[in-house]
Tab-separated table of C-alpha atoms in Angstrom:
chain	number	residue	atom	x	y	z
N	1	UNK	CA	0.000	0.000	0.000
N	2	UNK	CA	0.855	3.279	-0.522
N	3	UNK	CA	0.790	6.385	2.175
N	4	UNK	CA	0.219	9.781	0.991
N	5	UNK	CA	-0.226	12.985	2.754
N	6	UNK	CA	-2.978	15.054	1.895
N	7	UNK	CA	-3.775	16.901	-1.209
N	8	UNK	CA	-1.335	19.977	-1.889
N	9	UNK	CA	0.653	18.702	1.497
N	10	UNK	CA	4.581	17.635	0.768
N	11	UNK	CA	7.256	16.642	2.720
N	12	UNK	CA	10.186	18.464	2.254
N	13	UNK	CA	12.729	17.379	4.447
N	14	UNK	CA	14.445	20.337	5.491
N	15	UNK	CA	13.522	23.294	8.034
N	16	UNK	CA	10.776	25.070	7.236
N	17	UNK	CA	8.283	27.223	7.930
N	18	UNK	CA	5.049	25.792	7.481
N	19	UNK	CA	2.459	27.530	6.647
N	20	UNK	CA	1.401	25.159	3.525
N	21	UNK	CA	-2.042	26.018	1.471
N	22	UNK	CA	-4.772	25.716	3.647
N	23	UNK	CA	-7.959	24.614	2.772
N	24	UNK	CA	-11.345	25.525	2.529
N	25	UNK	CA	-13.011	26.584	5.141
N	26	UNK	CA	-16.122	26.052	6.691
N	27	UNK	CA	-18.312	26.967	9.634
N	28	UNK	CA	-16.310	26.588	13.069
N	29	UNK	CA	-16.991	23.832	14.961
N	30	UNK	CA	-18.907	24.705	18.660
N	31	UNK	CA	-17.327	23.234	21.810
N	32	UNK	CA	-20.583	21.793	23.681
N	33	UNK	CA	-22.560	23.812	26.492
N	34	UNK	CA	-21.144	20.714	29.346
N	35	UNK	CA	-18.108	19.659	29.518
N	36	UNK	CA	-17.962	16.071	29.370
N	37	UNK	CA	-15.779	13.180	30.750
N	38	UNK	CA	-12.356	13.059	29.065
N	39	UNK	CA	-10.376	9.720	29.025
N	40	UNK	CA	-7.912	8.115	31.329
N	41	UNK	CA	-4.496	6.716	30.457
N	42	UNK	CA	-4.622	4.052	28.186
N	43	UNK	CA	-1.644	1.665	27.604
N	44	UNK	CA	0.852	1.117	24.755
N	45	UNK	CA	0.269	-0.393	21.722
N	46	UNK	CA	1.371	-4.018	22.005
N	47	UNK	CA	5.066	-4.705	20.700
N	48	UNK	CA	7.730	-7.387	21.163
N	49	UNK	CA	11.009	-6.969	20.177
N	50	UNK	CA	12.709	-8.779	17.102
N	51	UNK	CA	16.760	-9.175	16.659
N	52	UNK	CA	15.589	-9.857	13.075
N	53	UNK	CA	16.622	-6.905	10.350
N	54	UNK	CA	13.752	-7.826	8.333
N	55	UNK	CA	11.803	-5.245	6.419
N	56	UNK	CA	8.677	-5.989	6.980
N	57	UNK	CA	9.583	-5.491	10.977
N	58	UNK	CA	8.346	-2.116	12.468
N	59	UNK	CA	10.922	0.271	13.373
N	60	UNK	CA	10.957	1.935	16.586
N	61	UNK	CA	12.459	4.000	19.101
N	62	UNK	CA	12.829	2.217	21.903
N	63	UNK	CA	14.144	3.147	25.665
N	64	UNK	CA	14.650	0.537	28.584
N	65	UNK	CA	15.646	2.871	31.374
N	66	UNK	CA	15.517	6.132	32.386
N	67	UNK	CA	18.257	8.619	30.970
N	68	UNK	CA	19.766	10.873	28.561
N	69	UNK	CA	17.660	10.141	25.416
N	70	UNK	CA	20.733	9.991	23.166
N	71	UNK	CA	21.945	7.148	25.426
N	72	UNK	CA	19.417	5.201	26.036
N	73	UNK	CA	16.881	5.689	23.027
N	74	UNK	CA	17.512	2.788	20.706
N	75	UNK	CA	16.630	2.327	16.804
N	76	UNK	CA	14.619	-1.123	17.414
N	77	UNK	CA	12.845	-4.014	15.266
N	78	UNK	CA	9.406	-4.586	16.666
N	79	UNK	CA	7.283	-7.636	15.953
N	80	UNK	CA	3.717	-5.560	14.711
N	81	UNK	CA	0.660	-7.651	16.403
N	82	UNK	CA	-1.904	-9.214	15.161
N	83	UNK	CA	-5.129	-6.473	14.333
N	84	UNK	CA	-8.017	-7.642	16.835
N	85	UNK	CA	-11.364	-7.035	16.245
N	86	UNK	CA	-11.369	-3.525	18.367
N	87	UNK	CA	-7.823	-2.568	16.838
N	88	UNK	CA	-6.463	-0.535	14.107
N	89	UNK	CA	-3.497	-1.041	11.778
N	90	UNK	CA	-1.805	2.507	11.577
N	91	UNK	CA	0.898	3.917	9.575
N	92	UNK	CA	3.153	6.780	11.481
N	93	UNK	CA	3.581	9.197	9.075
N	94	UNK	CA	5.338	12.017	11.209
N	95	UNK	CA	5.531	12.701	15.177
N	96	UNK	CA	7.155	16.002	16.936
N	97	UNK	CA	9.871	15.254	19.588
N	98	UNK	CA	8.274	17.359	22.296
N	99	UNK	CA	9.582	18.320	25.941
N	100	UNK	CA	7.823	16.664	27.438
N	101	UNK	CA	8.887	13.463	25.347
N	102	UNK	CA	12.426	14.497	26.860
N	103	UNK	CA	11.527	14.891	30.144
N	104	UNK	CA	9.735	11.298	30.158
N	105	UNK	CA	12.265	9.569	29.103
N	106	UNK	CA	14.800	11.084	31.807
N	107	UNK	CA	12.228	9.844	34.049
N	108	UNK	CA	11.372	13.468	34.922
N	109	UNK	CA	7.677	13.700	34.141
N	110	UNK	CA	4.366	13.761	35.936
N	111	UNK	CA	3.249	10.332	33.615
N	112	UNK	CA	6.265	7.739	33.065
N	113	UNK	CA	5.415	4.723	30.821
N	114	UNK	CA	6.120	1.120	31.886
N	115	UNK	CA	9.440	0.032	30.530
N	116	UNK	CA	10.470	-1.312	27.876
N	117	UNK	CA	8.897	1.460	26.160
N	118	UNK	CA	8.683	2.940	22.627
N	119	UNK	CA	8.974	7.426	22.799
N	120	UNK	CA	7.132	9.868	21.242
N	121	UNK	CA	3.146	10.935	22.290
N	122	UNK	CA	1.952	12.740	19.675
N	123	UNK	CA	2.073	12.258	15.685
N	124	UNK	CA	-0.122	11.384	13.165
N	125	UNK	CA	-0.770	8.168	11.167
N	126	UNK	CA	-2.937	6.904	8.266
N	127	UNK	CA	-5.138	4.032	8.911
N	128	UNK	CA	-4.050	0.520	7.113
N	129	UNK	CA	-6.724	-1.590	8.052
N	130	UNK	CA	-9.458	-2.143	11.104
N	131	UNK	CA	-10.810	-4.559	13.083
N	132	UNK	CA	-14.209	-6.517	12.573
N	133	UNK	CA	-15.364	-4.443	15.266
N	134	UNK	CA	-14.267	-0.848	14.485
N	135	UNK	CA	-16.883	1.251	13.339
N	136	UNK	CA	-15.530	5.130	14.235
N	137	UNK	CA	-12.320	5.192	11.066
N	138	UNK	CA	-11.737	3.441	8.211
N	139	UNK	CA	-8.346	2.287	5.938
N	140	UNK	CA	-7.056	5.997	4.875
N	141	UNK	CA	-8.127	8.456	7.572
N	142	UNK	CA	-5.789	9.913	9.464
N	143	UNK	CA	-5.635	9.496	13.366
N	144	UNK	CA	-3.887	11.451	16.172
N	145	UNK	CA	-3.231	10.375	19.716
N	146	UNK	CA	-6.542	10.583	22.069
N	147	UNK	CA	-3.653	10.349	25.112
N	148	UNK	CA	-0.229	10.573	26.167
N	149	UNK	CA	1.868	6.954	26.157
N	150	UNK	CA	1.068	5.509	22.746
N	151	UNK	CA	4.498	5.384	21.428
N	152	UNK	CA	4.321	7.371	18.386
N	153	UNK	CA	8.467	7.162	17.476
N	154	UNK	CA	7.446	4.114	15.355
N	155	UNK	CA	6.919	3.159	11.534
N	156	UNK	CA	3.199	1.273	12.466
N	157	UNK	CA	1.545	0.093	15.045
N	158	UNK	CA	-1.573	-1.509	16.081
N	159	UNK	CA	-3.858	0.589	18.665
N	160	UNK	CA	-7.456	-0.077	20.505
N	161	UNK	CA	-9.917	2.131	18.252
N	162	UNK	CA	-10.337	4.156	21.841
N	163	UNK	CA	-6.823	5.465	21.955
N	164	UNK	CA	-6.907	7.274	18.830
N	165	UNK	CA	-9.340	10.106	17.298
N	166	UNK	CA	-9.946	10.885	13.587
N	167	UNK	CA	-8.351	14.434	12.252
N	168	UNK	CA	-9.276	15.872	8.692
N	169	UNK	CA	-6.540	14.477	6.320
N	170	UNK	CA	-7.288	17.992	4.566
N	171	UNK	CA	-5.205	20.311	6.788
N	172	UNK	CA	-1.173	20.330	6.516
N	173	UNK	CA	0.722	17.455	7.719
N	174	UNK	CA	2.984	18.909	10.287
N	175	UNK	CA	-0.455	20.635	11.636
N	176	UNK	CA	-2.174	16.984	12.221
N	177	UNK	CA	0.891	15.884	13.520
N	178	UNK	CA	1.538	18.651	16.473
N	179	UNK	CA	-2.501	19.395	17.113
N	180	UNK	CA	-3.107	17.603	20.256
N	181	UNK	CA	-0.617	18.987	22.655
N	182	UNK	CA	0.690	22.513	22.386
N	183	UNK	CA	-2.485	24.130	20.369
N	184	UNK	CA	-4.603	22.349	23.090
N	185	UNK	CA	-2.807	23.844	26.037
N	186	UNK	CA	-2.544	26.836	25.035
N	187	UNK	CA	-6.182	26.679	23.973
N	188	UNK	CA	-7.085	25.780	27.243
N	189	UNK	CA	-5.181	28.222	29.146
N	190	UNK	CA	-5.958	31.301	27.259
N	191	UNK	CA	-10.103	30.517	27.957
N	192	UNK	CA	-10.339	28.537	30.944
N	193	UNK	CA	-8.336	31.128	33.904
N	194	UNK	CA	-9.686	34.305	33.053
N	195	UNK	CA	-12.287	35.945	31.170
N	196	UNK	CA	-10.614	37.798	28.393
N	197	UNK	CA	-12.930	39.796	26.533
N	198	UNK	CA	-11.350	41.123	22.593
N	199	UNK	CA	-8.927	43.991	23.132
N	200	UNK	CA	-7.661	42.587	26.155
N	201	UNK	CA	-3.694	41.656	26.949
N	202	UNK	CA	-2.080	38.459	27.713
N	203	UNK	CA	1.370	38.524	28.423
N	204	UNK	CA	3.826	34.942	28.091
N	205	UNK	CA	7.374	34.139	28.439
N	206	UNK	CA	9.235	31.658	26.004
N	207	UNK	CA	6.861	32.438	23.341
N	208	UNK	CA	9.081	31.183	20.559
N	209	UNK	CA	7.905	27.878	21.537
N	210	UNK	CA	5.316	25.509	20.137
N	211	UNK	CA	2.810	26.584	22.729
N	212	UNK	CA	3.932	30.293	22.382
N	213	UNK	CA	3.627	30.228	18.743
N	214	UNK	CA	-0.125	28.491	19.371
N	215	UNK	CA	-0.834	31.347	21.654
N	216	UNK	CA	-0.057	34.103	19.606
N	217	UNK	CA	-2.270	32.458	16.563
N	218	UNK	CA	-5.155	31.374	18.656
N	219	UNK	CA	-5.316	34.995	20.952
N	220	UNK	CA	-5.326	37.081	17.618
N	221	UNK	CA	-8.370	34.711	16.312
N	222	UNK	CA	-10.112	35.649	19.616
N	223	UNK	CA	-8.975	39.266	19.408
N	224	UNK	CA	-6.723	39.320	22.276
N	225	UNK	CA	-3.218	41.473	22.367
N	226	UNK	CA	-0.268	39.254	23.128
N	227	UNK	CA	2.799	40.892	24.802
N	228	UNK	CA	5.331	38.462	23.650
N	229	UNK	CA	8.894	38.328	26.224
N	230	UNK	CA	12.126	36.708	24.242
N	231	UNK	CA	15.219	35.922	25.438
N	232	UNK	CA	17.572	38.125	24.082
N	233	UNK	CA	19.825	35.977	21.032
N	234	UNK	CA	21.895	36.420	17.799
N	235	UNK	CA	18.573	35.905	15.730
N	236	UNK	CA	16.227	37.933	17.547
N	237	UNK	CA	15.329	40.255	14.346
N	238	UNK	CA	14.864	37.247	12.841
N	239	UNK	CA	12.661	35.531	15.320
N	240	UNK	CA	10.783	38.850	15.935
N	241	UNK	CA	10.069	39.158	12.599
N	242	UNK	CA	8.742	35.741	12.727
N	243	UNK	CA	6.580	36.089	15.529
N	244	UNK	CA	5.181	39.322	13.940
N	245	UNK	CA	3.546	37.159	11.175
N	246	UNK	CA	2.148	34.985	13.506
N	247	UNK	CA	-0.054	38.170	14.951
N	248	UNK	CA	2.303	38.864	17.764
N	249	UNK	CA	1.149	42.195	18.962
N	250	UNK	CA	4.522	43.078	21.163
N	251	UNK	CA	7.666	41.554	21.475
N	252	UNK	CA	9.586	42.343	24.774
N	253	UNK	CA	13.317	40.787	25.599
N	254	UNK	CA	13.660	39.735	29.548
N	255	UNK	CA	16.208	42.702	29.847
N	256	UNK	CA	13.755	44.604	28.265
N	257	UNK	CA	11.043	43.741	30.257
N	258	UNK	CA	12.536	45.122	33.704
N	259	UNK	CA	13.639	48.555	32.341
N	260	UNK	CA	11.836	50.960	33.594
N	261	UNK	CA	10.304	52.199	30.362
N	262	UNK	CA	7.556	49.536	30.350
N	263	UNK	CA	5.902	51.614	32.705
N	264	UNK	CA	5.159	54.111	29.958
N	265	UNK	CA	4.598	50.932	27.642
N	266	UNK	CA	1.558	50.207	29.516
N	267	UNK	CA	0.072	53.770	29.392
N	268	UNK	CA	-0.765	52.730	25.809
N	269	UNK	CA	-1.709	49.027	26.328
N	270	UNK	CA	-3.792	47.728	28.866
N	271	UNK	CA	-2.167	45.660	31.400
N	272	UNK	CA	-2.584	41.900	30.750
N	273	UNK	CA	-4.681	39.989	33.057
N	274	UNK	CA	-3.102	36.989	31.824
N	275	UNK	CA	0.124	35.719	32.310
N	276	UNK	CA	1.289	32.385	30.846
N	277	UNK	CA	4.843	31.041	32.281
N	278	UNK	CA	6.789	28.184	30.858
N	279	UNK	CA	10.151	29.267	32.017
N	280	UNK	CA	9.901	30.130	35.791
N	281	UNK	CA	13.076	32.130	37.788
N	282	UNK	CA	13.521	35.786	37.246
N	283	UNK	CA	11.251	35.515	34.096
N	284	UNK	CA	8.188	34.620	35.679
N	285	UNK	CA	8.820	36.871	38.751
N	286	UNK	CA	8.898	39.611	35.744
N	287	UNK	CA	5.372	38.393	34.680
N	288	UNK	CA	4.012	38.846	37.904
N	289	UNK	CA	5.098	42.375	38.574
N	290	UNK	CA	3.475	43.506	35.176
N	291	UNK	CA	0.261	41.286	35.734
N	292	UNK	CA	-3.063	43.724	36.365
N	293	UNK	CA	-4.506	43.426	40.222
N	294	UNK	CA	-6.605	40.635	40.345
N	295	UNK	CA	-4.693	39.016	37.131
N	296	UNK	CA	-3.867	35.205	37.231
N	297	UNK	CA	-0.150	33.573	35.948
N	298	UNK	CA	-0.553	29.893	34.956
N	299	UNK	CA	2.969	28.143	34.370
N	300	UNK	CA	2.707	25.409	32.501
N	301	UNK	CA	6.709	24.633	32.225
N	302	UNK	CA	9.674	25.153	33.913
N	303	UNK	CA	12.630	24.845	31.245
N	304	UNK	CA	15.002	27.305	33.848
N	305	UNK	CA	14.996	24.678	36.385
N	306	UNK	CA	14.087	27.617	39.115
N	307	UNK	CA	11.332	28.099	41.195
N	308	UNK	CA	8.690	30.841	40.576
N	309	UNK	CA	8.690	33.141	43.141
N	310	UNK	CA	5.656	35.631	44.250
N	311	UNK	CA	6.225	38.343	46.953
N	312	UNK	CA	4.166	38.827	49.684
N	313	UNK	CA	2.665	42.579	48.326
N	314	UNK	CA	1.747	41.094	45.063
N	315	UNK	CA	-0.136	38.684	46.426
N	316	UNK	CA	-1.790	40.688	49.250
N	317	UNK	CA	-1.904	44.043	47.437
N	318	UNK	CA	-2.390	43.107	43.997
N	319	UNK	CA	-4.325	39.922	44.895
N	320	UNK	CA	-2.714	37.732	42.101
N	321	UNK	CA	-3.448	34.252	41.606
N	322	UNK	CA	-0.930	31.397	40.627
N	323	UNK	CA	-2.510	28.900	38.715
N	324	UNK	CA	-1.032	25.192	36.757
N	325	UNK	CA	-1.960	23.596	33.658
N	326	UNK	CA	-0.950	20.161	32.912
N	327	UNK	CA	-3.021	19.111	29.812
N	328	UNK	CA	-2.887	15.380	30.880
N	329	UNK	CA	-4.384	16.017	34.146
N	330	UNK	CA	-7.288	18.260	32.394
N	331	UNK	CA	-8.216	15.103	30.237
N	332	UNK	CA	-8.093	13.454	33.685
N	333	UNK	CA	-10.097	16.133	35.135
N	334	UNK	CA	-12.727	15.142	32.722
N	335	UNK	CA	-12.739	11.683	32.439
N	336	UNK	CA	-15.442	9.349	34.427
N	337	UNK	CA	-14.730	10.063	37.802
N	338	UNK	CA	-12.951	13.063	37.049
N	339	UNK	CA	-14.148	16.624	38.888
N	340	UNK	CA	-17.045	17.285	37.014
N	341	UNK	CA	-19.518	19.316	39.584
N	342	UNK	CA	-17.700	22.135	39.110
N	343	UNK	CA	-16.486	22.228	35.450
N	344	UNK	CA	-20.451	21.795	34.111
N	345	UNK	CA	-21.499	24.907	36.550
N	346	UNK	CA	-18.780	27.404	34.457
N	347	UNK	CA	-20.358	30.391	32.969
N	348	UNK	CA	-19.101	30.482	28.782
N	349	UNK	CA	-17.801	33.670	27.478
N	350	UNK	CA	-18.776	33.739	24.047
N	351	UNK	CA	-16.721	34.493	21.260
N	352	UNK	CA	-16.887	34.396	17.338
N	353	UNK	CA	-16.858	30.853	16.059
N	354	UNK	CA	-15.262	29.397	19.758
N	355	UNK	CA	-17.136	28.752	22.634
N	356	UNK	CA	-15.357	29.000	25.931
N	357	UNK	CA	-15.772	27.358	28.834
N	358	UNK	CA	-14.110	27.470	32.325
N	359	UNK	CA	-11.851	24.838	34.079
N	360	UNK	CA	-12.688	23.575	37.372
N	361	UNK	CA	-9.245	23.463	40.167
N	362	UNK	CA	-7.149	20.242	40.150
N	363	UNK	CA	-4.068	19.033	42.466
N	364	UNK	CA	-1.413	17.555	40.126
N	365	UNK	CA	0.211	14.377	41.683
N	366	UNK	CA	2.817	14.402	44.207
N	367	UNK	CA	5.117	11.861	41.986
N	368	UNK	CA	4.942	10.526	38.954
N	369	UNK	CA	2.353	7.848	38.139
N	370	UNK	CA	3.039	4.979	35.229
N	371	UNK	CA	0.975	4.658	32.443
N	372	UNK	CA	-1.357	1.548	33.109
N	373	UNK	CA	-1.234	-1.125	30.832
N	374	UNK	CA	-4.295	-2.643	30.376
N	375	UNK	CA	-7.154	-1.493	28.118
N	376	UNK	CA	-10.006	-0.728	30.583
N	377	UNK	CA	-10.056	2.924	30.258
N	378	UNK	CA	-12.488	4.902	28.545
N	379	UNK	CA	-12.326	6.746	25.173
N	380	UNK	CA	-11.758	10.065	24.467
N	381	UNK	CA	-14.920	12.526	24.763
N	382	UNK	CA	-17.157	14.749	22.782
N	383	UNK	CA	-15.394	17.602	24.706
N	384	UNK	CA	-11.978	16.918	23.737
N	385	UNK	CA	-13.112	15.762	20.208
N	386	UNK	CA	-14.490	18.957	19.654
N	387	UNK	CA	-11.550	21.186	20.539
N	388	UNK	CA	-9.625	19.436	18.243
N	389	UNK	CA	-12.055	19.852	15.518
N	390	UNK	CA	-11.955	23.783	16.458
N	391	UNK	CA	-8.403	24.154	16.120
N	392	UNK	CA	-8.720	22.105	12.859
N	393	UNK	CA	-11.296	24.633	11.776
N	394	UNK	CA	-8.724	27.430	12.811
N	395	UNK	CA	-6.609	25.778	10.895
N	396	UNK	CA	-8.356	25.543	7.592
N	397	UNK	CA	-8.854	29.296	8.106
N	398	UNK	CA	-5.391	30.082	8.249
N	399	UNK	CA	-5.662	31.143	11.657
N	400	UNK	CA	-3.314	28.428	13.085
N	401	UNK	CA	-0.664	26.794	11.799
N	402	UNK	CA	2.343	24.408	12.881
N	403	UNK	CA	5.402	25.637	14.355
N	404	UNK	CA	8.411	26.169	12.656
N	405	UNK	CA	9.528	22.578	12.176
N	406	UNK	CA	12.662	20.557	10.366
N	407	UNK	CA	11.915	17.380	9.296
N	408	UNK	CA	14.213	14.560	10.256
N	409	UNK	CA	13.965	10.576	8.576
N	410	UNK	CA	13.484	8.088	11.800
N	411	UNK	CA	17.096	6.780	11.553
N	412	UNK	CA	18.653	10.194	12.196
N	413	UNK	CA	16.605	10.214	15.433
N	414	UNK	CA	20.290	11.063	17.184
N	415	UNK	CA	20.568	14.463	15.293
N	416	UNK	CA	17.121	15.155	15.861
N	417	UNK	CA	17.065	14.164	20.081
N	418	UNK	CA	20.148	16.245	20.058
N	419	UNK	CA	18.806	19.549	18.555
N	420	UNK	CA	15.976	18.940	20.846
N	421	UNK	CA	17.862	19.647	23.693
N	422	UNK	CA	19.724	22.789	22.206
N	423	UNK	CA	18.965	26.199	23.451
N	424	UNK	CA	17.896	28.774	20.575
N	425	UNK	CA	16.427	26.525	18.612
N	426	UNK	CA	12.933	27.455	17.466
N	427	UNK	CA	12.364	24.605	15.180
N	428	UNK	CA	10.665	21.983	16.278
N	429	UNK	CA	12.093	18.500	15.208
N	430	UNK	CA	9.767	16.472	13.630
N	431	UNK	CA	10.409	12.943	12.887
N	432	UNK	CA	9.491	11.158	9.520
N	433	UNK	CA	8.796	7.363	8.602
């Protein structure tokens, strides 16, 4: 059989900026009035390892302890199991090394899969064939992750019908391939802390990242300003200029950001009420001195290692609130059993094409939990469906599109786990089967 991308989508192989020719567009998708339970865990595809070098064998990255990825991330031959009547035969096509794939397999992550265990938890993949059973996709849609822990650093696989959700094969590939993670957090956190109304500010550290870059795109669809802070850098023109296109509104350095002429800066804009942190340290105590009283700061990374520190005024004078967002533990949130009194009672604020709705409080967990293995959890939701049909729709408008991205084959997966780890790199490694 042969894979192809969608129509008008090609694979170049080299960095890029992708933008590609979006298509048509249509009315935007509504999220629903209640929010609705969201799936637990669910575990790996099945996989047993071969010492065979036989083509037809799936290759895979593999990693049997904890580590430095370059040192213990392996190029492996996988024995592909048989397709049961609730499974479907998938074809990786591409899948994003993420952060968070990094910081899993150091062993440094809220979620740790069981071990032996194949890397990577988002991608996308083309159906080969389906199970008796299967009635939800068919051989030659494409499929995303519905959760983390699938193993998507792989050539194919075989998954339970429940661990994977159907995405247009119309919209670029990189798009399908980095849509659930980074556009849904930052998604999430731009509607679900505060209630932004258009013309309002939102102001976020390390925005040349995949969820910066989703932030900027997704705020200027919902006609919010984005103050945009950059560490400072021999391509920072470059990157600005970058950014700019995206529909970044202001672009800030960190030095920058604690002169003292930002106090005349925000005589013209309007102090954000939003503050998204994925860098923590000095940065994010610079986010909080800018925030408006009553303003919230989620942090949702912490790449400088540092804790984020609040004095005591802002927090009694300026009454700010420090918030988390862990998009694993919001699909928890709203799975069966999850904290739903709360989440169906939020009030929407309405906005052209998007409904919004609010996110109830959650406690992440004190250490990190494994990834169950056995398939007894439930399947992604109409909630969670939807979003990612609203970012899709985004998408098609030309609203949203992938990060900057270089494409790397699976068997260069060194070059590609090393520029991961590099700082000043904006493009996000993508790997290719």
């Amino acid at each position: 059989m042969t894979y192809l991308a969608a129509s008008g989508t090609e694979l170049t192989g080299r960095n890029m900026w992708v933008c590609g020719a979006l298509c048509r567009a249509r009315a935007p998708a509504q999220l629903g009035q209640r929010l609705l339970p969201e799936s637990r865990r669910r575990r790996p595809a099945s996989f047993s390892f071969s010492a065979s070098a036989e083509p037809s064998r799936v290759r895979a990255l593999v990693y049997g302890h904890h580590g430095d990825p370059a040192k213990v991330v392996e190029l492996k031959n996988l024995e592909l199991a048989a397709v049961g009547g609730s499974d479907v035969h998938v074809k990786m096509l591409a899948a994003p090394i993420n952060p968070s794939d990094i910081n899993m397999i150091q062993g440094n992550y809220g979620l740790l899969p069981q071990l032996p265990a194949v890397g990577g938890n988002e991608g996308v993949g083309q159906v080969v064939a389906v199970g008796s059973s299967v009635t939800g996709v068919k051989p030659g849609d494409w499929v995303i992750p519905a959760n983390p822990g699938l193993g998507t650093w792989r050539t194919e696989a075989v998954f339970g019908e429940e661990e994977l959700i159907t995405v247009p094969s119309d919209i670029p590939l990189q798009c399908a391939a980095t849509l659930g993670v980074n556009p849904c957090t930052a998604y999430r956190m731009l509607v679900d802390f505060e209630r932004l109304q258009p013309g309002d500010s939102v102001i976020q550290n390390a925005s040349n990242s995949g969820v910066g870059q989703a932030v900027i795109q997704i705020a200027a669809a919902l006609g919010l300003r984005t103050i945009n802070v950059l560490r400072d850098r021999p391509d920072l023109q470059k990157l600005t200029d970058r950014l700019k296109n995206l529909g970044a509104d202001h672009i800030v350095t960190e030095e920058g950001l604690r002169k003292p002429e930002m106090k005349s800066f925000f005589k013209d804009v309007p102090q954000p009420r939003l503050a998204l942190n994925c860098v923590g340290g000095k940065s994010s105590t610079e986010l909080l001195r800018h925030l408006a009283p009553g303003g919230t700061m989620v942090t949702y990374g912490g790449m400088a290692k540092q804790p984020v520190i609040a004095s005591a005024s802002q927090l009694i004078f300026k009454d700010l609130k420090l918030r988390g967002f862990w998009l694993s533990q919001w699909k928890k949130d709203h799975s069966p059993g999850g904290n739903q009194a709360t989440s169906t009672a939020a009030t929407p604020w309405p906005s052209p094409g998007l409904s919004l709705w609010g996110r109830p409080p959650w406690s992440p967990a004190p250490a990190p939990a494994r990834l169950p293995p056995p398939r007894a959890l439930q399947p992604p939701t109409d909630q969670f469906k939807e979003l990612i049909l609203a970012l899709c729709d985004l998408i098609r408008r030309g609203q949203l599109t992938a990060p900057a991205c270089s494409e790397v084959p699976l068997q260069d997966y060194l070059r590609a786990l090393e520029a991961s780890t590099q700082p000043f790199v904006s493009s996000k490694q993508i790997l290719t089967m």
